Amino acid sequence: MNVNVLLLVTVVWGTTFPLLKSASSTLSGLEITALRFAVAGIAMLPFALKATRATWRDGAVLGVLALLSYVAQAVGLEYISSNRSAFLTSLNVLMVPFLGLLFGGRLSALMVGAATLACAGIGLMSWDGGAHLLGDAITVACALAYALYVIVLSQRAGRHEARQLAATQIVLMALFALLWMLVADARSGSLASLGTRALPHLDTVLYLGLVASAGMLFLQAVAQRHVSADKAAIIYAMEPVFAALFGWLWLAEILTLQAAIGGALVVLAVILSELKPAVAQSTG
């Protein structure tokens, strides 16, 4: 059940790529991020106000890690293509099981194999060369931050009420993202036209904020109470698969045979990650 919830999260994330592409015609990536989390923060504020000090503390840790991931990815995209960014970001799938050792976890050969297969699949879908030392390094830092986010969330989600944990990190992310946008837009002079540029994409911003951000962070907090970090990371690798599918359906983007094979490898990796409980049960 919890695996199905996380798969639903990746489906919704996949729908955001065509929407983000459309909104980016008049809004910067930073502006879209700040606006979506502002909407999410307003929606989740009532739950955040009820949160305990401990929930705010863990929410702050998660919020910082998630925001670092968003910021690093946005900066990296200034130097490398979105396809290369997608592949390098997917390295978090491999990082999670190895970083988990530092948090007292165990390394499973099956999960490492599934993670490797998932990265290979995403590589087939998105690899296009175009190396750039700074852009690559920043995007790998994005993957590292998100890997740590997945690990910490699996460890701490069970300690708190899911809505409050999601709410605290969203409110903090909204505050920091809005501050970053205000500083950046004030320097460029584009702040005055923000309302006019954002209005045509109001429905997109609302969907990104209420559904893709607030709703999905809540579902992550619920499901990762019972799903290990390494398995969750492999399931999250389905995001580019669904993104390619929706891009093909909605934007008539070309889905090559290579990309289809890559997507199939990611699906196979998710299936392999699900074999672990069955093996454990049959030997017990």
Coordinates of N, CA and C in Angstrom, one line a residue, residues 26-28 30-32 34-35 177-199:
T26 N 7.2 32.5 -19.3 CA 7.2 33.8 -18.8 C 7.7 34.0 -17.4
L27 N 7.9 32.8 -16.7 CA 8.4 32.8 -15.4 C 9.8 32.1 -15.3
S28 N 10.7 32.5 -14.4 CA 11.9 31.8 -14.2 C 11.7 30.6 -13.3
L30 N 13.2 30.0 -10.6 CA 13.2 30.5 -9.2 C 11.8 31.0 -8.9
E31 N 11.2 31.8 -9.8 CA 9.9 32.4 -9.5 C 8.8 31.3 -9.4
I32 N 8.9 30.3 -10.3 CA 7.9 29.2 -10.2 C 8.0 28.4 -8.9
A34 N 9.3 29.6 -6.0 CA 8.9 30.4 -4.9 C 7.3 30.5 -4.8
L35 N 6.7 30.7 -5.9 CA 5.2 30.8 -6.0 C 4.5 29.5 -5.6
A177 N 12.4 30.4 0.0 CA 12.3 30.6 -1.5 C 11.8 31.9 -1.9
L178 N 10.8 32.4 -1.1 CA 10.3 33.8 -1.4 C 11.4 34.8 -1.2
L179 N 12.1 34.7 -0.1 CA 13.2 35.6 0.2 C 14.3 35.6 -1.0
W180 N 14.6 34.4 -1.4 CA 15.6 34.3 -2.5 C 15.0 35.0 -3.8
M181 N 13.7 34.7 -4.1 CA 13.2 35.3 -5.3 C 13.1 36.9 -5.2
L182 N 12.7 37.4 -4.0 CA 12.6 38.8 -3.8 C 14.0 39.5 -4.0
V183 N 15.0 38.9 -3.5 CA 16.4 39.5 -3.7 C 16.8 39.4 -5.1
A184 N 16.6 38.2 -5.8 CA 17.0 38.1 -7.2 C 16.2 39.0 -8.1
D185 N 14.9 39.0 -7.9 CA 14.1 39.8 -8.8 C 14.3 41.3 -8.6
A186 N 14.6 41.7 -7.3 CA 14.9 43.1 -7.1 C 16.1 43.6 -7.8
R187 N 17.1 42.7 -7.9 CA 18.3 43.0 -8.6 C 18.1 43.2 -10.1
S188 N 17.3 42.3 -10.6 CA 17.1 42.3 -12.1 C 16.0 43.3 -12.5
G189 N 15.2 43.7 -11.5 CA 14.1 44.7 -11.9 C 12.9 44.0 -12.4
S190 N 12.8 42.7 -12.3 CA 11.6 42.0 -12.9 C 10.5 41.8 -11.9
L191 N 10.7 42.2 -10.7 CA 9.7 42.0 -9.6 C 8.4 42.8 -10.0
A192 N 8.5 43.9 -10.6 CA 7.3 44.8 -10.9 C 6.4 44.1 -11.9
S193 N 6.9 43.2 -12.7 CA 6.0 42.6 -13.7 C 5.7 41.1 -13.3
L194 N 6.0 40.7 -12.1 CA 5.8 39.3 -11.7 C 4.3 39.0 -11.7
G195 N 3.4 39.8 -11.2 CA 2.0 39.6 -11.2 C 1.4 39.4 -12.6
T196 N 1.8 40.2 -13.5 CA 1.3 40.2 -14.9 C 1.8 38.9 -15.5
R197 N 3.1 38.5 -15.3 CA 3.6 37.3 -15.9 C 3.1 36.0 -15.3
A198 N 2.7 36.1 -14.0 CA 2.3 34.9 -13.3 C 0.8 34.6 -13.6
L199 N 0.0 35.6 -13.8 CA -1.5 35.5 -13.9 C -1.9 34.4 -15.0

